[in-house]
Coordinates of C-alpha atoms in Angstrom, one line a residue:
X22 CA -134.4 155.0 102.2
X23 CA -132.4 158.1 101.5
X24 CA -133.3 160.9 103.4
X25 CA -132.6 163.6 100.4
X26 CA -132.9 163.2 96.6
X27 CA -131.5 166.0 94.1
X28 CA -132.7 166.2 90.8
X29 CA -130.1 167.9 88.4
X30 CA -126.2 168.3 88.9
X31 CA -125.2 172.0 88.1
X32 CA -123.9 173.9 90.7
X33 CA -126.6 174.7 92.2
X34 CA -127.8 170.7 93.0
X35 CA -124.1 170.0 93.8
X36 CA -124.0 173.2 96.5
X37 CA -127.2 171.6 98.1
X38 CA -125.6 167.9 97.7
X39 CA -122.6 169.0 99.6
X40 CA -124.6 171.5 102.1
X41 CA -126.6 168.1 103.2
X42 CA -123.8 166.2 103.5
X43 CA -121.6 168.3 105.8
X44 CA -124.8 168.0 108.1
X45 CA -125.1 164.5 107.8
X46 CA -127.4 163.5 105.7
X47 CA -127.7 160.6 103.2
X48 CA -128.0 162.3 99.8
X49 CA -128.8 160.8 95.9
X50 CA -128.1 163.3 93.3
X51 CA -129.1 162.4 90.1
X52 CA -127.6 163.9 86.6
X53 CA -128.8 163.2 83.1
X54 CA -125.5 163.8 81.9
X55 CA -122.3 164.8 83.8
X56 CA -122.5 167.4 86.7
X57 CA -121.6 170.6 86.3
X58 CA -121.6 170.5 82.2
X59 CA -124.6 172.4 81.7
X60 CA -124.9 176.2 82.4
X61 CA -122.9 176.0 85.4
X62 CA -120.1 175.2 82.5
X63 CA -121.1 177.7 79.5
X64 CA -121.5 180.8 81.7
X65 CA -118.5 182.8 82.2
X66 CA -117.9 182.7 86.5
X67 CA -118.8 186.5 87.5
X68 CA -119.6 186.3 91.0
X69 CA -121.9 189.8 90.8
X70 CA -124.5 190.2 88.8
X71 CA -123.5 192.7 85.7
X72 CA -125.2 195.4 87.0
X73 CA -126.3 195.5 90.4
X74 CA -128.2 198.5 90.6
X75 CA -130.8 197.0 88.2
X76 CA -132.1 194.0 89.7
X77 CA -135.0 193.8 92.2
X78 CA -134.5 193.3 96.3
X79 CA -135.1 189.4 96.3
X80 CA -132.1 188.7 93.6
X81 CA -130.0 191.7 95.5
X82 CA -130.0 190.2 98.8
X83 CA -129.2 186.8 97.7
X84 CA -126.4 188.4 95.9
X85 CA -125.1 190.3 98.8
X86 CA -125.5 187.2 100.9
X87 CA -123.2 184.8 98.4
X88 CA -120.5 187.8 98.6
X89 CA -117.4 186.6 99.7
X90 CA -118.4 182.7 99.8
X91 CA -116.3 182.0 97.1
X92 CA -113.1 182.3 98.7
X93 CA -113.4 179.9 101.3
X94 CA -115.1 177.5 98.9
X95 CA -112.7 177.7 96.7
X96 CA -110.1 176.9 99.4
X97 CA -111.7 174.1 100.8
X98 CA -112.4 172.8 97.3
X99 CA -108.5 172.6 96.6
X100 CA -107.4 171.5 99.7
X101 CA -109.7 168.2 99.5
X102 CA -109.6 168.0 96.0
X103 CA -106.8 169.3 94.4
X104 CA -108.6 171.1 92.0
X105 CA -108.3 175.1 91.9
X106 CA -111.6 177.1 90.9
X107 CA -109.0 179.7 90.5
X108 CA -111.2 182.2 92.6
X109 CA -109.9 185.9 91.7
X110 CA -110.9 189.1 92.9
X111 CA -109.1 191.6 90.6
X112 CA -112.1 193.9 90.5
X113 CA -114.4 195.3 87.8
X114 CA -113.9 198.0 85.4
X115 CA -117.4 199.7 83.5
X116 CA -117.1 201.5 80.7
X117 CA -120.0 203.6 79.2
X118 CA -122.5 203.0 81.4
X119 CA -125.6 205.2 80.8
X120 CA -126.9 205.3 84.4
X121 CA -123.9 206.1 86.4
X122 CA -125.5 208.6 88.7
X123 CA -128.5 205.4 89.4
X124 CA -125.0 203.4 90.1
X125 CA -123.4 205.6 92.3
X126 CA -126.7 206.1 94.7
X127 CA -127.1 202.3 94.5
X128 CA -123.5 201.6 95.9
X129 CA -124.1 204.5 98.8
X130 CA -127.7 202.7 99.9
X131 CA -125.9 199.3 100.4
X132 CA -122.7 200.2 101.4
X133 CA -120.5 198.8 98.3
X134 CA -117.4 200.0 96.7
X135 CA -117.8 201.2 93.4
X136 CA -116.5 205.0 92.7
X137 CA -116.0 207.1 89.3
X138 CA -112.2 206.8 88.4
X139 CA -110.3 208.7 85.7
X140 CA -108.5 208.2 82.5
X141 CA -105.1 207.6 84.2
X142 CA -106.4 205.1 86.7
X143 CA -108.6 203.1 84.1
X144 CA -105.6 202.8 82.0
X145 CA -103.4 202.1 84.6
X146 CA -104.9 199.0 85.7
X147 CA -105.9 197.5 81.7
X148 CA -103.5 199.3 79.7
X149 CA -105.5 197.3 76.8
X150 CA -108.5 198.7 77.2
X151 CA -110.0 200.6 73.7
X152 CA -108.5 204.5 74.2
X153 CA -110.5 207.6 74.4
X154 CA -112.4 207.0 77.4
X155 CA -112.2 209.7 80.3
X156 CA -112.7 207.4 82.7
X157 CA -115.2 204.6 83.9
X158 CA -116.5 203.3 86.8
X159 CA -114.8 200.5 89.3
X160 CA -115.9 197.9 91.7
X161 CA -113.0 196.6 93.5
X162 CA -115.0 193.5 95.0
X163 CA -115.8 192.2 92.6
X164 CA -114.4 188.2 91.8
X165 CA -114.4 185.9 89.3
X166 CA -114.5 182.3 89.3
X167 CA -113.4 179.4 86.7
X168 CA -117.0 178.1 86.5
X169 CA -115.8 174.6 84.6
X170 CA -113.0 174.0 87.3
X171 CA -115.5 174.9 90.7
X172 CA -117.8 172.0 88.5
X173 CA -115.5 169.4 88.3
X174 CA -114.0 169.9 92.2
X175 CA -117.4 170.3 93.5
X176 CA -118.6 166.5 91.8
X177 CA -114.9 165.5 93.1
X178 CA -115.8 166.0 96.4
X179 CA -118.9 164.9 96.3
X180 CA -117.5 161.5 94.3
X181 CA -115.4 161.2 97.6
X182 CA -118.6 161.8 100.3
X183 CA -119.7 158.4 101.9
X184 CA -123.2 159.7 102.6
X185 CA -123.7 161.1 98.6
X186 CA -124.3 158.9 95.8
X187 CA -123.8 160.7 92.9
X188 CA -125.5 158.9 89.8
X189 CA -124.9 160.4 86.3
X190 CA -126.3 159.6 82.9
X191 CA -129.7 159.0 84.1
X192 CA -132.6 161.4 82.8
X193 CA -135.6 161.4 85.0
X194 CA -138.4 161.4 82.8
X195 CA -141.2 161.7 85.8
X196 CA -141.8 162.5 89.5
X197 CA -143.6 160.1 91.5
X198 CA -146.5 161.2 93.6
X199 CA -149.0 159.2 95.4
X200 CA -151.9 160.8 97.3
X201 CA -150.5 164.3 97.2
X202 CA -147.0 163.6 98.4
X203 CA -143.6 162.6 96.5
X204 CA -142.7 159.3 96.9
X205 CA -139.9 159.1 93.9
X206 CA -138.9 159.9 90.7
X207 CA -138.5 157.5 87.4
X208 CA -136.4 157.5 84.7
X209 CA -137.1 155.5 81.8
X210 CA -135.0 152.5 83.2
X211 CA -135.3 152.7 87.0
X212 CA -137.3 154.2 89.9
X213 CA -135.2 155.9 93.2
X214 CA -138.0 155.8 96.3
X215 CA -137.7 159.2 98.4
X216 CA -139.8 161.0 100.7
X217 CA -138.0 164.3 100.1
X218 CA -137.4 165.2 96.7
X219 CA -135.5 168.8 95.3
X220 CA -135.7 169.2 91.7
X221 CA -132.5 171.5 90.8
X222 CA -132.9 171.2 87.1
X223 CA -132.3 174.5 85.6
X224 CA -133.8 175.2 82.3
X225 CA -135.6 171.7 82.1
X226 CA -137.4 172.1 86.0
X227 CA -140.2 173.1 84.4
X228 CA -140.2 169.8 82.0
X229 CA -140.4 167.3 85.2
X230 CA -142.3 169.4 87.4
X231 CA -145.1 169.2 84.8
X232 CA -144.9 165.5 84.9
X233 CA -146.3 166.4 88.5
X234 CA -149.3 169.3 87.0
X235 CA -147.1 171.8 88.8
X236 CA -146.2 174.8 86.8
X237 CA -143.1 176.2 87.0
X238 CA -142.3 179.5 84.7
X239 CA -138.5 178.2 84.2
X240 CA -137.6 178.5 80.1
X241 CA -134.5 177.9 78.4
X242 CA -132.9 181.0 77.5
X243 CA -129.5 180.0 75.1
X244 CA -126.3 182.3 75.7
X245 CA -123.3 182.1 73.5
X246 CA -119.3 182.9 74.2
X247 CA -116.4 182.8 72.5
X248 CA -113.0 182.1 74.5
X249 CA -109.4 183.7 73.2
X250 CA -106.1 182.1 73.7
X251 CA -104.2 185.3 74.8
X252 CA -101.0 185.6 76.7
X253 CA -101.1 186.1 80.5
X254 CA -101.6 189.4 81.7
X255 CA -102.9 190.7 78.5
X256 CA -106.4 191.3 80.4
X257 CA -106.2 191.4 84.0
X258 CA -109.6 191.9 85.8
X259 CA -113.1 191.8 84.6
X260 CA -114.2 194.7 81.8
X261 CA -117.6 195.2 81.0
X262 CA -119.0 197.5 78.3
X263 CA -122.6 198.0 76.9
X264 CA -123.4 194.8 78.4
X265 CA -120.6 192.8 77.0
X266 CA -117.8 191.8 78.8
X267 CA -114.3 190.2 78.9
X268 CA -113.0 187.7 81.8
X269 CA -109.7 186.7 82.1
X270 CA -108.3 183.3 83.4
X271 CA -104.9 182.5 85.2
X272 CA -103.3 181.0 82.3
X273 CA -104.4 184.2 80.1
X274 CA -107.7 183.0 78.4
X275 CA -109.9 185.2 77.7
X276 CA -114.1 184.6 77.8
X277 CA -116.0 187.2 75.8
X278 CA -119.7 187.0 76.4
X279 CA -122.6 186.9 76.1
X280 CA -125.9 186.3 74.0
X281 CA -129.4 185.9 75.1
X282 CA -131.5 183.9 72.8
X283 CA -135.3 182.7 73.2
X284 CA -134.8 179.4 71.0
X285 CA -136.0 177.1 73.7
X286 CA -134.0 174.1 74.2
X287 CA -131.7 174.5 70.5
X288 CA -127.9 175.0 71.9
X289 CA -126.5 175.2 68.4
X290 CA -123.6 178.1 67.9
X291 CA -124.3 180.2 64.9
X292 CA -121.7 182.7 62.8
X293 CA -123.6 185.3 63.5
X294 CA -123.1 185.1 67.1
X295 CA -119.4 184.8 67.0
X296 CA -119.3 187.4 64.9
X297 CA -120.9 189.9 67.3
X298 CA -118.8 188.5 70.1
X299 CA -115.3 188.9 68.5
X300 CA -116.7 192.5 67.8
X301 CA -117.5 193.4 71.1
X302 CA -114.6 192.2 72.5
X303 CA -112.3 193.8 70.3
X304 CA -114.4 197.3 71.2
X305 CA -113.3 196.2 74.9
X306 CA -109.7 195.1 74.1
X307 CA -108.6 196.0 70.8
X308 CA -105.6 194.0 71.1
X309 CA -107.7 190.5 71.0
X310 CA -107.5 191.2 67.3
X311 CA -104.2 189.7 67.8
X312 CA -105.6 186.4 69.4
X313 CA -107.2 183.5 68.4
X314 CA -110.2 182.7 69.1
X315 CA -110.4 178.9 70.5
X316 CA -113.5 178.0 71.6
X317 CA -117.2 179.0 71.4
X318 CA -120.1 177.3 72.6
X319 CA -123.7 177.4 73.3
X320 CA -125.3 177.0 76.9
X321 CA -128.9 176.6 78.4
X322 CA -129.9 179.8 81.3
X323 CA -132.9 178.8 83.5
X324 CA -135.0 181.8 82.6
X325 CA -137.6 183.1 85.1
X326 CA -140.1 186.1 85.3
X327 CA -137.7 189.1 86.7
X328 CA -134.8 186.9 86.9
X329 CA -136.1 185.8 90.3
X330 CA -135.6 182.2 91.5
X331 CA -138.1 179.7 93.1
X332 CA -136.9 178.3 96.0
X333 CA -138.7 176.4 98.5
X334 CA -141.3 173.7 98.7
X335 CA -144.1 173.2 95.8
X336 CA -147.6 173.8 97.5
X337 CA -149.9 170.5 97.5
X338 CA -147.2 168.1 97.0
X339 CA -145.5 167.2 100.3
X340 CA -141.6 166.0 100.0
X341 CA -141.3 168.4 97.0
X342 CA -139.0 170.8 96.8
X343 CA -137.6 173.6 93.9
X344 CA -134.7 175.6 93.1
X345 CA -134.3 176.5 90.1
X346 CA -135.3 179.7 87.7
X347 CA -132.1 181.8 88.3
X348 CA -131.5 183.2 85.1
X349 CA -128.0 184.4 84.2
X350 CA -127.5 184.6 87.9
X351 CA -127.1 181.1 88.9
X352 CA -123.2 181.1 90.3
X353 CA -123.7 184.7 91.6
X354 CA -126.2 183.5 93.8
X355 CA -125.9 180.0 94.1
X356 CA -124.6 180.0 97.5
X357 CA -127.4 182.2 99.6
X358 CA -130.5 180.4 97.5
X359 CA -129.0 176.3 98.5
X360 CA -128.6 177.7 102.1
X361 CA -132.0 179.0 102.0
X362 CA -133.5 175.7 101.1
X363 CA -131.4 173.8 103.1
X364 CA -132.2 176.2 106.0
X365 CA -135.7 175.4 105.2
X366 CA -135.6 171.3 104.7
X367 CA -133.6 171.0 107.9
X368 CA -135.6 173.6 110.4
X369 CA -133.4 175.5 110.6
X370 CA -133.5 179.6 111.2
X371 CA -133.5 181.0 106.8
X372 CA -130.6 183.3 106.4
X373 CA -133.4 185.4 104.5
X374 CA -136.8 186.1 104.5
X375 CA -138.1 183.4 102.5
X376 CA -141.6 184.4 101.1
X377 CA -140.1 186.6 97.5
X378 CA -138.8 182.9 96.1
X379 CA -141.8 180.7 96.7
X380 CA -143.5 179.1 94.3
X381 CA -147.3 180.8 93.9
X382 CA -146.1 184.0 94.8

């Protein structure tokens, strides 16, 4: 029997995959469709949430935690792969943003870069940027990630792991329990026997842990983004405005994002989206007007009460295990909340007080 099955392949069930591999362990990670396509694809690879200084304590010190992971996974991830994430840390530039002086006290408590810059520097470092503003605020940390890429090197290592079989286009429809412990789960063709079970399904965790009476506030939240074929160097680092913001990729790219939409599992684009997008971004860049736009899609955000993620095992069920329910914050903190779980399923001592993510709390 294998001592680990995962339940959903976004990067968040690939991180935990490859965590319980490096230590050894037999791992099955199943994926209704192909890993990493889901919202670890459709959002845009910030590696911070937008605004720090907003978010509670539990999503803040998983964020801090993940800081700087990138890097060295990205590395390793080309090295065995071949495939580049294309980590960058170019920084972050904010325009317009209303509580500056909650900001500035924020960065001070925790000890993170982010000062009050001028016109001259703002300009300096994206010419582009929409004129008239006196100056902004800047977060030098901060990096950026090509989300699709760090999916498909992730499933490529994994593909290449002898201890992980990685099985895609299977939907699990149900988990198996038998006198209050997980023996399984079921999909509509096949059954996969496991005494240890995590489900990493993002918006649709809630879905299968129902099939077990558990209930799990996770709901689909839909988030729209347009990208622009742009000449490198045109944008340069991250630029974030009025909670819109621009991303730019090695070969010039350009993500403009993003929408949040409560219309449950529906992933259709709609004009009136793209329409606000373009906008925004050409209030951020003016010169995208110049640009075509090239794509624009629709993805799926595990939604959550406060934005704060379950992690850990689901009470009265032995074997059964969660982590899901992290919002529009699933990259940023997908590294601190797998190592927390996998702290927890292999005894270890948590990098983090575990109690804020269980489930019940």
């Amino acid at each position: 029997m294998r001592d680990f099955l995962v339940v959903g392949g976004g990067v968040i069930g690939m991180m935990t995959t490859l965590q319980l591999a490096d230590a050894g362990h037999r791992v099955t990670l199943i994926e209704r469709g192909v890993c990493g396509r889901e919202a670890s694809w459709a959002g845009g690879g910030i590696v911070s949430p937008l605004y720090p200084w907003r978010y509670s304590m539990p999503i803040s010190q998983l964020s801090r935690w993940s800081e700087g992971f990138y890097p060295e996974l990205s590395l390793r991830l080309l090295e065995e792969t071949g495939i580049d994430p294309e980590y960058r840390q170019k920084g972050l530039l904010y325009l317009r943003v209303d509580d500056e002086a909650r900001a500035l006290d924020w960065a001070r408590e925790v000890g993170k870069p982010l000062e009050r810059v001028g016109a001259d520097f703002l300009y300096a470092k994206e010419p582009q940027a929409a004129p008239g503003f006196d100056g902004g605020l800047w977060m030098p940390t901060l990096g950026s990630i090509r989300n699709p890429r760090l999916g498909q090197a992730l499933r490529a290592r994994l593909e290449a792991m002898p201890k992980v079989d990685l099985r895609e286009g299977i939907a699990v429809e149900r988990l198996m329990i038998d006198r209050e412990r997980v023996i399984g789960v079921a999909s509509r063709e096949e059954r996969f026997d496991a005494e240890c079970v995590i489900v990493c399904g993002g918006a649709w965790a809630g879905q299968l842990l129902e099939t077990a009476r558990v209930a799990l506030p996770v709901r689909p939240v839909k988030g729209q983004m347009i990208l622009f074929k742009a000449p490198p160097g045109l944008v340069e680092r991250v630029v974030l405005m009025d909670g819109r913001y621009v991303i730019p990729r090695n070969d010039g790219r350009i993500l403009a994002g993003s929408t949040l939409e409560e219309t449950g599992y529906d992933k259709a684009v709609t004009a009136e989206a793209r329409d606000s997008l373009y906008e925004s971004a050409l209030r951020i860049i003016p010169a995208l007007s110049e640009c075509p736009v090239e794509h624009h899609w629709a993805g799926l955000r595990p939604g959550s009460p406060d934005g704060i993620p379950f992690i850990g095992a689901v009470p009265g069920i032995e074997g059964l295990h969660v982590n899901a329910g992290h919002y529009r914050n699933g990259l940023v903190l997908a590294p601190a909340s797998t190592h927390l779980l996998v702290d927890q399923l292999l005894g270890r001592t948590p990098i983090l007080d575990p109690e804020p993510y269980r489930l019940g709390v």
